[in-house]
mmCIF file of N, CA, C and O in Angstrom:
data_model
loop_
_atom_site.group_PDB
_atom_site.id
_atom_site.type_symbol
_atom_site.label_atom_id
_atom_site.label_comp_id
_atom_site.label_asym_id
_atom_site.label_seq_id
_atom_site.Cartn_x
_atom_site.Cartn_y
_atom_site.Cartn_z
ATOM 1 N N UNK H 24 -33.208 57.923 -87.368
ATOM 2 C CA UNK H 24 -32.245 58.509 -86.471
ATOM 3 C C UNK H 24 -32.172 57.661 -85.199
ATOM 4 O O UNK H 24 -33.143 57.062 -84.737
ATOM 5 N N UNK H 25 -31.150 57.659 -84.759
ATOM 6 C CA UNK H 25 -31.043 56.742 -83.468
ATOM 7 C C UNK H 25 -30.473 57.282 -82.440
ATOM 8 O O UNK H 25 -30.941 58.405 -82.249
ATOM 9 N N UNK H 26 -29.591 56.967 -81.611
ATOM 10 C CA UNK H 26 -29.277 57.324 -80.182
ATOM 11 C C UNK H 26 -27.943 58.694 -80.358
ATOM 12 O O UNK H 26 -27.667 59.254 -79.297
ATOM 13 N N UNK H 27 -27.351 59.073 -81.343
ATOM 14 C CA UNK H 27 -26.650 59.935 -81.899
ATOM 15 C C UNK H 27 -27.235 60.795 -82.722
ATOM 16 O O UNK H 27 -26.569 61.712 -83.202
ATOM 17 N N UNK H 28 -28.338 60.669 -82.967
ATOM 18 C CA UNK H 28 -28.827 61.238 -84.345
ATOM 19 C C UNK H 28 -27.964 61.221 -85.507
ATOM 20 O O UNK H 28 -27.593 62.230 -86.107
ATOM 21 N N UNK H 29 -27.625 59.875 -85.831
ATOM 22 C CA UNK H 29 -26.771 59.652 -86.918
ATOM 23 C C UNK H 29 -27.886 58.704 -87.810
ATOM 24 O O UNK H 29 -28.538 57.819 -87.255
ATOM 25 N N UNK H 30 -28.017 59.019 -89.299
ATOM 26 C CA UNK H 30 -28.314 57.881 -89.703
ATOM 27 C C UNK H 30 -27.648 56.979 -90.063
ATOM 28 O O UNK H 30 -26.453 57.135 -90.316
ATOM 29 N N UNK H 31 -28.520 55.335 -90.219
ATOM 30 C CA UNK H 31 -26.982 54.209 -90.259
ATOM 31 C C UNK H 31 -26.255 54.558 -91.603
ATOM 32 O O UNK H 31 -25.207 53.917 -91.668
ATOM 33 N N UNK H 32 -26.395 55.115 -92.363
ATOM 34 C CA UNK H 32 -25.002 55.652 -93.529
ATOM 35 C C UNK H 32 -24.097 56.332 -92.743
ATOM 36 O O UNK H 32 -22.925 55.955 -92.707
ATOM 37 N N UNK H 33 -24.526 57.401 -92.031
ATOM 38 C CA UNK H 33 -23.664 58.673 -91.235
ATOM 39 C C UNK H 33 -22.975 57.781 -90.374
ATOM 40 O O UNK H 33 -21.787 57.849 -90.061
ATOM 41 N N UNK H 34 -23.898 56.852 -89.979
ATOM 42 C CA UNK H 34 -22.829 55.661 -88.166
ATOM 43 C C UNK H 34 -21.847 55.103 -89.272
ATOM 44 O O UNK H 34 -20.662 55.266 -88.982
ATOM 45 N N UNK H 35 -22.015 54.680 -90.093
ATOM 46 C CA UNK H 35 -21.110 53.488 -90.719
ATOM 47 C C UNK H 35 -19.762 54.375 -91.265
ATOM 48 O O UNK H 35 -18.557 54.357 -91.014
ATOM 49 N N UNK H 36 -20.628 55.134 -92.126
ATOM 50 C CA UNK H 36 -19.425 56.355 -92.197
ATOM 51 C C UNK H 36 -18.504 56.702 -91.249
ATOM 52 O O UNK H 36 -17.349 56.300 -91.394
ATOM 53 N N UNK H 37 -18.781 57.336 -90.359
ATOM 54 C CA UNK H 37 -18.044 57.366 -89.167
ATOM 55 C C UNK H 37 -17.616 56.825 -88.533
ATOM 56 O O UNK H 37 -16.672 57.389 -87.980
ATOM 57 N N UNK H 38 -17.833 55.714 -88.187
ATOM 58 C CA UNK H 38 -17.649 54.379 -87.305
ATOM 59 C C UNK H 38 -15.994 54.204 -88.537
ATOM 60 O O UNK H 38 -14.864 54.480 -88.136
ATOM 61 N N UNK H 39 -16.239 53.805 -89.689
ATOM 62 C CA UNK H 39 -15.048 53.746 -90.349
ATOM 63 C C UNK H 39 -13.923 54.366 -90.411
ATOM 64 O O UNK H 39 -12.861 53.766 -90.573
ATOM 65 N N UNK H 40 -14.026 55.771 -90.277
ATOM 66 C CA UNK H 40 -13.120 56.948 -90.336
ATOM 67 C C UNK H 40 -12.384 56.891 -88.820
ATOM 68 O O UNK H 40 -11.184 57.086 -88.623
ATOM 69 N N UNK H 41 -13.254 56.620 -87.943
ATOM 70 C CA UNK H 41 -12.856 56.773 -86.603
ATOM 71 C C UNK H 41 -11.946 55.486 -86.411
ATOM 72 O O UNK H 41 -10.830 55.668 -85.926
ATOM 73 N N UNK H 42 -12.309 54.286 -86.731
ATOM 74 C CA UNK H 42 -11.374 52.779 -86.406
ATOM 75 C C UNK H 42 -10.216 52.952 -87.370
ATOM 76 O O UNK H 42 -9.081 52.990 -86.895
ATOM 77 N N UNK H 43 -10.377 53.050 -88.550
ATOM 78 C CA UNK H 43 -9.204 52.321 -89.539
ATOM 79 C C UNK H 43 -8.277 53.510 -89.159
ATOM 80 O O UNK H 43 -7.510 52.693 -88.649
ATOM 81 N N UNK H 44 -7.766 54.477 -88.982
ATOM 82 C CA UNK H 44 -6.342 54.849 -89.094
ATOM 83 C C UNK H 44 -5.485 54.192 -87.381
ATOM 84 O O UNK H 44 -4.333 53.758 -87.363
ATOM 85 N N UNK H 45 -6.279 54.273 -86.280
ATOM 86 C CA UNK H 45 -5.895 53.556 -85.217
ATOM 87 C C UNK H 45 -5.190 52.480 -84.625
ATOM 88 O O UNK H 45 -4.135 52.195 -84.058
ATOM 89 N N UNK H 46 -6.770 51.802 -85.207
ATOM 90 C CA UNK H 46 -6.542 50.128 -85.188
ATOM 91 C C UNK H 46 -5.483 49.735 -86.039
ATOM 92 O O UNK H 46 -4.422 49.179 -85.755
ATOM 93 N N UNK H 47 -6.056 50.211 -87.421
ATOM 94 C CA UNK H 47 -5.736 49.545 -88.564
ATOM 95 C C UNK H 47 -4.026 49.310 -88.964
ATOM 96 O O UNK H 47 -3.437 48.258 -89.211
ATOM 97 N N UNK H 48 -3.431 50.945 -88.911
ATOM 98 C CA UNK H 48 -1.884 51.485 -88.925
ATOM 99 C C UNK H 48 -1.262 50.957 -87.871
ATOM 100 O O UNK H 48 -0.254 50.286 -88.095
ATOM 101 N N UNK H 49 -1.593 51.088 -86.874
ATOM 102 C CA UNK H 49 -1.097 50.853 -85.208
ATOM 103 C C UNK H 49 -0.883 49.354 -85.316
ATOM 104 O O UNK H 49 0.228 48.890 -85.062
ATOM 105 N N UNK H 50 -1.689 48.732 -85.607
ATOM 106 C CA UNK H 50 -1.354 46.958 -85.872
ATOM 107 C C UNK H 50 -0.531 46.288 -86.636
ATOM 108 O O UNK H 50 0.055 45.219 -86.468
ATOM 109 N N UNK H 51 -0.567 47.407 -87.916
ATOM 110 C CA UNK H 51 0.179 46.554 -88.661
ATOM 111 C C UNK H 51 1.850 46.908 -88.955
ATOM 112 O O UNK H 51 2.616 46.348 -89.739
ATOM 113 N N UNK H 52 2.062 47.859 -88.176
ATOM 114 C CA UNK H 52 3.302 48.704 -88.052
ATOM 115 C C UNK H 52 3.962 47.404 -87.110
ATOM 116 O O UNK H 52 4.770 46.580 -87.539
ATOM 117 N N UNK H 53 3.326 47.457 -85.550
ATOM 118 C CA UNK H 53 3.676 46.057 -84.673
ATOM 119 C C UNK H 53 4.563 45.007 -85.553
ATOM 120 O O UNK H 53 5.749 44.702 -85.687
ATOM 121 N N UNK H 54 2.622 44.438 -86.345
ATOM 122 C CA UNK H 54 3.366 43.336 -86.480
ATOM 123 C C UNK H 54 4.429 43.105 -88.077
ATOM 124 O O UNK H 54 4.938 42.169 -88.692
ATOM 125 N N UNK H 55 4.328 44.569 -88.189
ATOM 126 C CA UNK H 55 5.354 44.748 -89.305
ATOM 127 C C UNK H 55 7.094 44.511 -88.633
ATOM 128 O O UNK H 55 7.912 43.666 -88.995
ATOM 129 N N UNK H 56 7.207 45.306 -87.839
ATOM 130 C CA UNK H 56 8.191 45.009 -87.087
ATOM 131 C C UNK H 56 8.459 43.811 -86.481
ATOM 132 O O UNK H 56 9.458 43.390 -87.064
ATOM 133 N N UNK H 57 8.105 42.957 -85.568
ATOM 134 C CA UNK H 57 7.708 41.658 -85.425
ATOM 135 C C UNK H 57 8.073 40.658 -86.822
ATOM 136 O O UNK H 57 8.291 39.448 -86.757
ATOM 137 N N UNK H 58 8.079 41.489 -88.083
ATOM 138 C CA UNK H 58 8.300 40.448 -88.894
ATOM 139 C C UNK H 58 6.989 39.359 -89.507
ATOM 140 O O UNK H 58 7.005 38.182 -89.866
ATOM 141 N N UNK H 59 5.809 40.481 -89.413
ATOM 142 C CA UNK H 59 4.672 39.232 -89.297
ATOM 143 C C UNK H 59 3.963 39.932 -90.750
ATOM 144 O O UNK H 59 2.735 40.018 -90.782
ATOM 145 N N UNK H 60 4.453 40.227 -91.463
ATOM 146 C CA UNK H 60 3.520 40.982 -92.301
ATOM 147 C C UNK H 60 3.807 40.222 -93.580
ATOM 148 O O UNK H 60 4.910 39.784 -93.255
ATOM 149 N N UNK H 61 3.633 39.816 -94.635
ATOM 150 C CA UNK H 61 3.873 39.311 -96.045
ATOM 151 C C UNK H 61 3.121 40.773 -96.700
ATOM 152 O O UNK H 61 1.939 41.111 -96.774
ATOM 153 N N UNK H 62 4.121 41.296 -97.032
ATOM 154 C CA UNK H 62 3.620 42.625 -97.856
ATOM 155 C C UNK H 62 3.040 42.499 -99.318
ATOM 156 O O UNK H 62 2.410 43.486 -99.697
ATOM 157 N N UNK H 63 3.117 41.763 -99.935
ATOM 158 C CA UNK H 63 2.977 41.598 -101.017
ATOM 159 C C UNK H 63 1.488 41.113 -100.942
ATOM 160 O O UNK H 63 0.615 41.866 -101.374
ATOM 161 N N UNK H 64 1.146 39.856 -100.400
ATOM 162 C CA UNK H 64 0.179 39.396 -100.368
ATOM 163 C C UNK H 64 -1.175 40.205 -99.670
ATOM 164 O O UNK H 64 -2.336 39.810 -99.767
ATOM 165 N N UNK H 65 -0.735 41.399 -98.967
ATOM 166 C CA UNK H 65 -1.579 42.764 -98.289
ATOM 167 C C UNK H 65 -1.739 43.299 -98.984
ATOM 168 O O UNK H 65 -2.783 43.944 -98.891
ATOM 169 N N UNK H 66 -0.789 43.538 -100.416
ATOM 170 C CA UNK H 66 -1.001 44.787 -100.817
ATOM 171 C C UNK H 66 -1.849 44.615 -102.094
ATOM 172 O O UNK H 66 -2.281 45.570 -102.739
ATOM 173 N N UNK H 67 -2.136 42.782 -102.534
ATOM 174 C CA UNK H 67 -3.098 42.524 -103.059
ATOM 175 C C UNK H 67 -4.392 42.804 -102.606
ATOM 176 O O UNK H 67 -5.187 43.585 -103.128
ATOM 177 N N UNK H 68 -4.606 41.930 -101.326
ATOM 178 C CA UNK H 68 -6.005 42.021 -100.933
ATOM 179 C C UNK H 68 -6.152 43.107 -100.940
ATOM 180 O O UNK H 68 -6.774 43.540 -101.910
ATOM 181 N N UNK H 69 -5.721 44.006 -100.001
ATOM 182 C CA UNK H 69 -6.010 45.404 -99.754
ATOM 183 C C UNK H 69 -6.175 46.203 -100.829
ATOM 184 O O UNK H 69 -6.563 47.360 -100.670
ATOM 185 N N UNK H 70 -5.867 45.629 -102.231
ATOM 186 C CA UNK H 70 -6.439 46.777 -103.277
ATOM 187 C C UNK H 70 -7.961 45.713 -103.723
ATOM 188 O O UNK H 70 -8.982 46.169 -104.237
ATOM 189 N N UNK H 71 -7.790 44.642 -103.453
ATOM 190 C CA UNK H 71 -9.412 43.989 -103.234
ATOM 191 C C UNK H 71 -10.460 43.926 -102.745
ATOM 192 O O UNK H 71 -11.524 43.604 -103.275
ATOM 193 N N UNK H 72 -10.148 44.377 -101.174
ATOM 194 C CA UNK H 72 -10.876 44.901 -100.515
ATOM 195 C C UNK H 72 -11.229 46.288 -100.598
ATOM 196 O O UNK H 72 -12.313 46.646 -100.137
ATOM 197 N N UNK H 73 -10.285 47.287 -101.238
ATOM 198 C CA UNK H 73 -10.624 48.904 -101.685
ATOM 199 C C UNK H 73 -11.822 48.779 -102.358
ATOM 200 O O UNK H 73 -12.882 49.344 -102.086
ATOM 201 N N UNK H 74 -11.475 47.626 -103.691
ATOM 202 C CA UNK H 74 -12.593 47.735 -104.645
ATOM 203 C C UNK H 74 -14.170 46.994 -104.015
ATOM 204 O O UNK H 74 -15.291 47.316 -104.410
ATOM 205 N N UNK H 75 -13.975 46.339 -103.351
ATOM 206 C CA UNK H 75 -14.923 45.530 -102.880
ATOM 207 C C UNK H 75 -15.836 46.624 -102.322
ATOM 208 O O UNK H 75 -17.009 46.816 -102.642
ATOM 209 N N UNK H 76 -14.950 47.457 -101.248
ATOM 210 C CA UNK H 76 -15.512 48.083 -100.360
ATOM 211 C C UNK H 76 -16.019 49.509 -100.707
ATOM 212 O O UNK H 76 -16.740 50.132 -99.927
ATOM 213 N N UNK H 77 -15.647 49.966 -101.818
ATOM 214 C CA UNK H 77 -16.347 50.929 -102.642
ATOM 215 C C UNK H 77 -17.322 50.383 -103.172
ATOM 216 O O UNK H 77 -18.261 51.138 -103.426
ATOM 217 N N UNK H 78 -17.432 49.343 -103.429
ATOM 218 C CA UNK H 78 -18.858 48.903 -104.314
ATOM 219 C C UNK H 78 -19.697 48.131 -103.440
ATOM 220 O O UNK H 78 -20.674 47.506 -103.853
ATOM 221 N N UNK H 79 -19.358 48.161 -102.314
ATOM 222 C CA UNK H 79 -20.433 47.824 -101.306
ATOM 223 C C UNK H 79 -20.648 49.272 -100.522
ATOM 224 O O UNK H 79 -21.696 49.414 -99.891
ATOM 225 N N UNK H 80 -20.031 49.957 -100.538
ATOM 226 C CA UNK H 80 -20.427 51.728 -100.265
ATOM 227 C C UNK H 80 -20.961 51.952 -100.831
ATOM 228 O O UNK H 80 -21.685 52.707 -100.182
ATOM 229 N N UNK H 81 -21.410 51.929 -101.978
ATOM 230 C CA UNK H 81 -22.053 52.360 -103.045
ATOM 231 C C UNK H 81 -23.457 52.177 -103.126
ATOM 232 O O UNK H 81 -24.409 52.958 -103.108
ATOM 233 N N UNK H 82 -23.287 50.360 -103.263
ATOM 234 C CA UNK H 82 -24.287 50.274 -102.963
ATOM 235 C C UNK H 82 -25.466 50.463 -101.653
ATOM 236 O O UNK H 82 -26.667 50.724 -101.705
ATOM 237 N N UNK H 83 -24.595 50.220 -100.542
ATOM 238 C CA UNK H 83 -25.098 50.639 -99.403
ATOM 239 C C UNK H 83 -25.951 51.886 -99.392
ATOM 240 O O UNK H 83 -27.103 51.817 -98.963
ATOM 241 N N UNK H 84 -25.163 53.663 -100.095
ATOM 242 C CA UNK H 84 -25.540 54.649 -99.584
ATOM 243 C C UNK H 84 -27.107 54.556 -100.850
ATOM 244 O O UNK H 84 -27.894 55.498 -100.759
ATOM 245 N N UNK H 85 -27.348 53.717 -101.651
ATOM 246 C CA UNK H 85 -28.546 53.471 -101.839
ATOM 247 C C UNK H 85 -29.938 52.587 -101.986
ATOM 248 O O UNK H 85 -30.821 52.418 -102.827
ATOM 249 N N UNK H 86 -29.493 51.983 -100.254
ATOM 250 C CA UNK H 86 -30.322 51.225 -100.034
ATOM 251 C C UNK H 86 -30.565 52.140 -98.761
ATOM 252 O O UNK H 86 -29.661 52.775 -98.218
ATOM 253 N N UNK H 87 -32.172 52.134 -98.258
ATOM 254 C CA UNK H 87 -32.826 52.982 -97.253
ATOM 255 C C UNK H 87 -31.719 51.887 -96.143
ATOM 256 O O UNK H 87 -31.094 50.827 -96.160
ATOM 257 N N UNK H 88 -32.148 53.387 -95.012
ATOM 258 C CA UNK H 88 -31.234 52.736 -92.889
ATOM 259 C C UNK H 88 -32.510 51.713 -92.749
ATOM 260 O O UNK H 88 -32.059 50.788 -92.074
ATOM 261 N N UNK H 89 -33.394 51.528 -92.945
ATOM 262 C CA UNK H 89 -34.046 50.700 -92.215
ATOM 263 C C UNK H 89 -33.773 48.833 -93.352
ATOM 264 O O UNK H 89 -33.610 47.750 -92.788
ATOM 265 N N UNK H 90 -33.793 48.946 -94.329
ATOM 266 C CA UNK H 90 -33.095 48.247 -94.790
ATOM 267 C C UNK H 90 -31.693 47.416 -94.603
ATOM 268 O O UNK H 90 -31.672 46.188 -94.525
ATOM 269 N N UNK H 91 -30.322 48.386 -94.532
ATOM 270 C CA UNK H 91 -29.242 47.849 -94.129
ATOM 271 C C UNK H 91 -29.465 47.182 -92.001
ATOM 272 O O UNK H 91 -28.998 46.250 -91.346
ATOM 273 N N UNK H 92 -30.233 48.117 -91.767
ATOM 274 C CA UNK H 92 -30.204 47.352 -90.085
ATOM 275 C C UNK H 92 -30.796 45.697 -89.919
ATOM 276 O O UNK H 92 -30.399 44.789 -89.189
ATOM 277 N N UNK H 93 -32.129 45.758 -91.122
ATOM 278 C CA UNK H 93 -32.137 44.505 -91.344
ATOM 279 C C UNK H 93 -31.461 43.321 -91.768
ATOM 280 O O UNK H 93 -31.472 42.196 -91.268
ATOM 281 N N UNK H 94 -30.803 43.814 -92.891
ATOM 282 C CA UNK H 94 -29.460 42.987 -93.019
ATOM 283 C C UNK H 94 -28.527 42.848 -92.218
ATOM 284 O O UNK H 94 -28.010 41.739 -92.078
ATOM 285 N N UNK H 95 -28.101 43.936 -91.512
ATOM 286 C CA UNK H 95 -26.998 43.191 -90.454
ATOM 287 C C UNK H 95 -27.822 43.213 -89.397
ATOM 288 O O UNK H 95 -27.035 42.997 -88.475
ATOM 289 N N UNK H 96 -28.485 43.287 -89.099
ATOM 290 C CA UNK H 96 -29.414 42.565 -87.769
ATOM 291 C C UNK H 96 -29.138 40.728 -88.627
ATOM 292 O O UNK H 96 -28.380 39.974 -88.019
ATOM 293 N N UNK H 97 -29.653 40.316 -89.680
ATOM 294 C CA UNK H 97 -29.541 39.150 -90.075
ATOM 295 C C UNK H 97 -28.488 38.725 -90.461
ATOM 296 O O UNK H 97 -28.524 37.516 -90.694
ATOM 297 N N UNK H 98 -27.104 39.428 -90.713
ATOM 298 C CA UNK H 98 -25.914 38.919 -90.714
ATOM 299 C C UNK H 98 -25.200 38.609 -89.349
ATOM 300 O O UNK H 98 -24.306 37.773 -89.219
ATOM 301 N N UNK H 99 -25.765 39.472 -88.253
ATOM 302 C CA UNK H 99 -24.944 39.120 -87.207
ATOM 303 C C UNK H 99 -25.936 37.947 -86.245
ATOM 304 O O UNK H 99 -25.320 37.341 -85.369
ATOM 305 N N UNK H 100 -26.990 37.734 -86.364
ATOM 306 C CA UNK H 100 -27.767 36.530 -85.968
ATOM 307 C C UNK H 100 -27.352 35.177 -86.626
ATOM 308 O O UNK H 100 -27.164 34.140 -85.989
ATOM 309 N N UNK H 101 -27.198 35.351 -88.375
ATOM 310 C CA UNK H 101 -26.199 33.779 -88.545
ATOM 311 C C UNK H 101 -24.940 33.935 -88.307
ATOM 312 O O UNK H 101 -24.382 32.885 -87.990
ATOM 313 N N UNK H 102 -24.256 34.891 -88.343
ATOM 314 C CA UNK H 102 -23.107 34.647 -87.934
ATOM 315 C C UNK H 102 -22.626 34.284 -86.243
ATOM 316 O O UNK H 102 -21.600 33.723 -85.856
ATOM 317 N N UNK H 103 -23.950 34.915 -85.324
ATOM 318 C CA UNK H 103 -24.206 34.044 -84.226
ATOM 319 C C UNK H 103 -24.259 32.425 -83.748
ATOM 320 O O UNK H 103 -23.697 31.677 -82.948
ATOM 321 N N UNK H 104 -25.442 32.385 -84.905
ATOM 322 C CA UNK H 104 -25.881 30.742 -84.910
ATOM 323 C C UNK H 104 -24.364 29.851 -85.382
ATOM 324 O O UNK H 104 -23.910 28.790 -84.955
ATOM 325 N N UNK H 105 -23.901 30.716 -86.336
ATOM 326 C CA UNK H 105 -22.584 29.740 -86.947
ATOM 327 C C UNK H 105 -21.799 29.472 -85.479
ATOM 328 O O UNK H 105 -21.620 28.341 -85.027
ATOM 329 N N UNK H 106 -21.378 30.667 -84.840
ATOM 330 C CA UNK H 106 -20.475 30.659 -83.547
ATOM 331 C C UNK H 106 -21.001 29.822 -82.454
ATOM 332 O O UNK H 106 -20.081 29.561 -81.679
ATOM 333 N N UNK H 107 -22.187 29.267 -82.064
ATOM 334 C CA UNK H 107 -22.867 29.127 -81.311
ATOM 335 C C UNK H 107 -22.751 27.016 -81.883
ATOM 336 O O UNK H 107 -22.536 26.044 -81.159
ATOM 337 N N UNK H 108 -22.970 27.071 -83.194
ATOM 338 C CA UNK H 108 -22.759 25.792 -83.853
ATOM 339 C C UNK H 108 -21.269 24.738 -83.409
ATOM 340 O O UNK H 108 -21.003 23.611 -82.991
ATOM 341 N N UNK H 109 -20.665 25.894 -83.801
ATOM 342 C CA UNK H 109 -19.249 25.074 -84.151
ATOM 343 C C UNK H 109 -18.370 25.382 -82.796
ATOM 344 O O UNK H 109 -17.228 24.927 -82.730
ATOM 345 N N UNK H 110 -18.914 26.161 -81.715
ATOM 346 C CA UNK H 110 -18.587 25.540 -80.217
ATOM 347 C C UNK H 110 -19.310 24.380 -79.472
ATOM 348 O O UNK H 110 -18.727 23.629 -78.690
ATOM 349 N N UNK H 111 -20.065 24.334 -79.652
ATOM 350 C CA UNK H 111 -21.494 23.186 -79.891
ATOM 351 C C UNK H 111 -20.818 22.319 -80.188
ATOM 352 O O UNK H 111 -20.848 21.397 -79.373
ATOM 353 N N UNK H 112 -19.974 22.127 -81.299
ATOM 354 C CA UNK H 112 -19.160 20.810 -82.326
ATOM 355 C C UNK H 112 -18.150 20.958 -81.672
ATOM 356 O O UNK H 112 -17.460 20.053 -82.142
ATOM 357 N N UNK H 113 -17.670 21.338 -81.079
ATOM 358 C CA UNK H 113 -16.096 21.369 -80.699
ATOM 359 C C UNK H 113 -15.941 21.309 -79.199
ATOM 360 O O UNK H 113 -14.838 21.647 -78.772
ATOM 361 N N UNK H 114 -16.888 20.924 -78.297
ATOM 362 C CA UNK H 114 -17.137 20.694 -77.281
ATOM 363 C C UNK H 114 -17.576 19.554 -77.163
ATOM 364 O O UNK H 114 -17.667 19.087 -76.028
ATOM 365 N N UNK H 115 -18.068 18.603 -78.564
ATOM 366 C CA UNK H 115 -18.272 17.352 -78.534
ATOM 367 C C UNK H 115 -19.921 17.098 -77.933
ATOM 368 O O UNK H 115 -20.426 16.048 -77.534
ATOM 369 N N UNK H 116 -20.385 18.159 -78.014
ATOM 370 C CA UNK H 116 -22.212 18.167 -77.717
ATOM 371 C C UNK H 116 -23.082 17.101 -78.907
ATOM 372 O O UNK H 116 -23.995 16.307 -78.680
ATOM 373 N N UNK H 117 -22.459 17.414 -80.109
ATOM 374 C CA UNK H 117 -23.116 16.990 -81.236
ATOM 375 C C UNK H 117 -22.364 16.029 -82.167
ATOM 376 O O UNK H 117 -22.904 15.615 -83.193
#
């Protein structure tokens, strides 16, 4: 339990329910209008990412919270180091 008394299934859970109709609708309505959308090619991924993302739910809700924090504790540290790299490279340091 952490600072909500949520466990990280319950945060992630929620954390999801709460962003995607917002963010998610609200953006793409914009840049639907705007003319920025290729519908077709959304409406692929987006049934790719459904499936993806059910079977990483899945698996998620049976792996223990102290488990998944380790993993994204270690996904967001390389994905740090990557960000941290390739401004590094693009600043001409290296």
């Amino acid at each position: 339990m952490d600072g909500a008394h949520f466990s990280p299934h319950r945060a992630t859970g929620t954390s999801l329910a709460i962003l995607l109709p917002p963010i998610g609708l609200a953006a793409v309505i914009d840049y639907y209008r705007n003319g920025n959308v290729d519908v077709r090619a959304a409406l692929i991924i987006a049934a790719s990412v459904f499936v993806a993302g059910g079977a990483a739910a899945i698996a998620a809700n049976r792996v223990s919270g102290s488990y998944l924090r380790l993993g994204f504790g270690l996904f967001v540290v390389c994905l740090g180091a990557y960000l941290v790299y390739e401004a590094v490279k693009q600043l001409g340091w290296m």
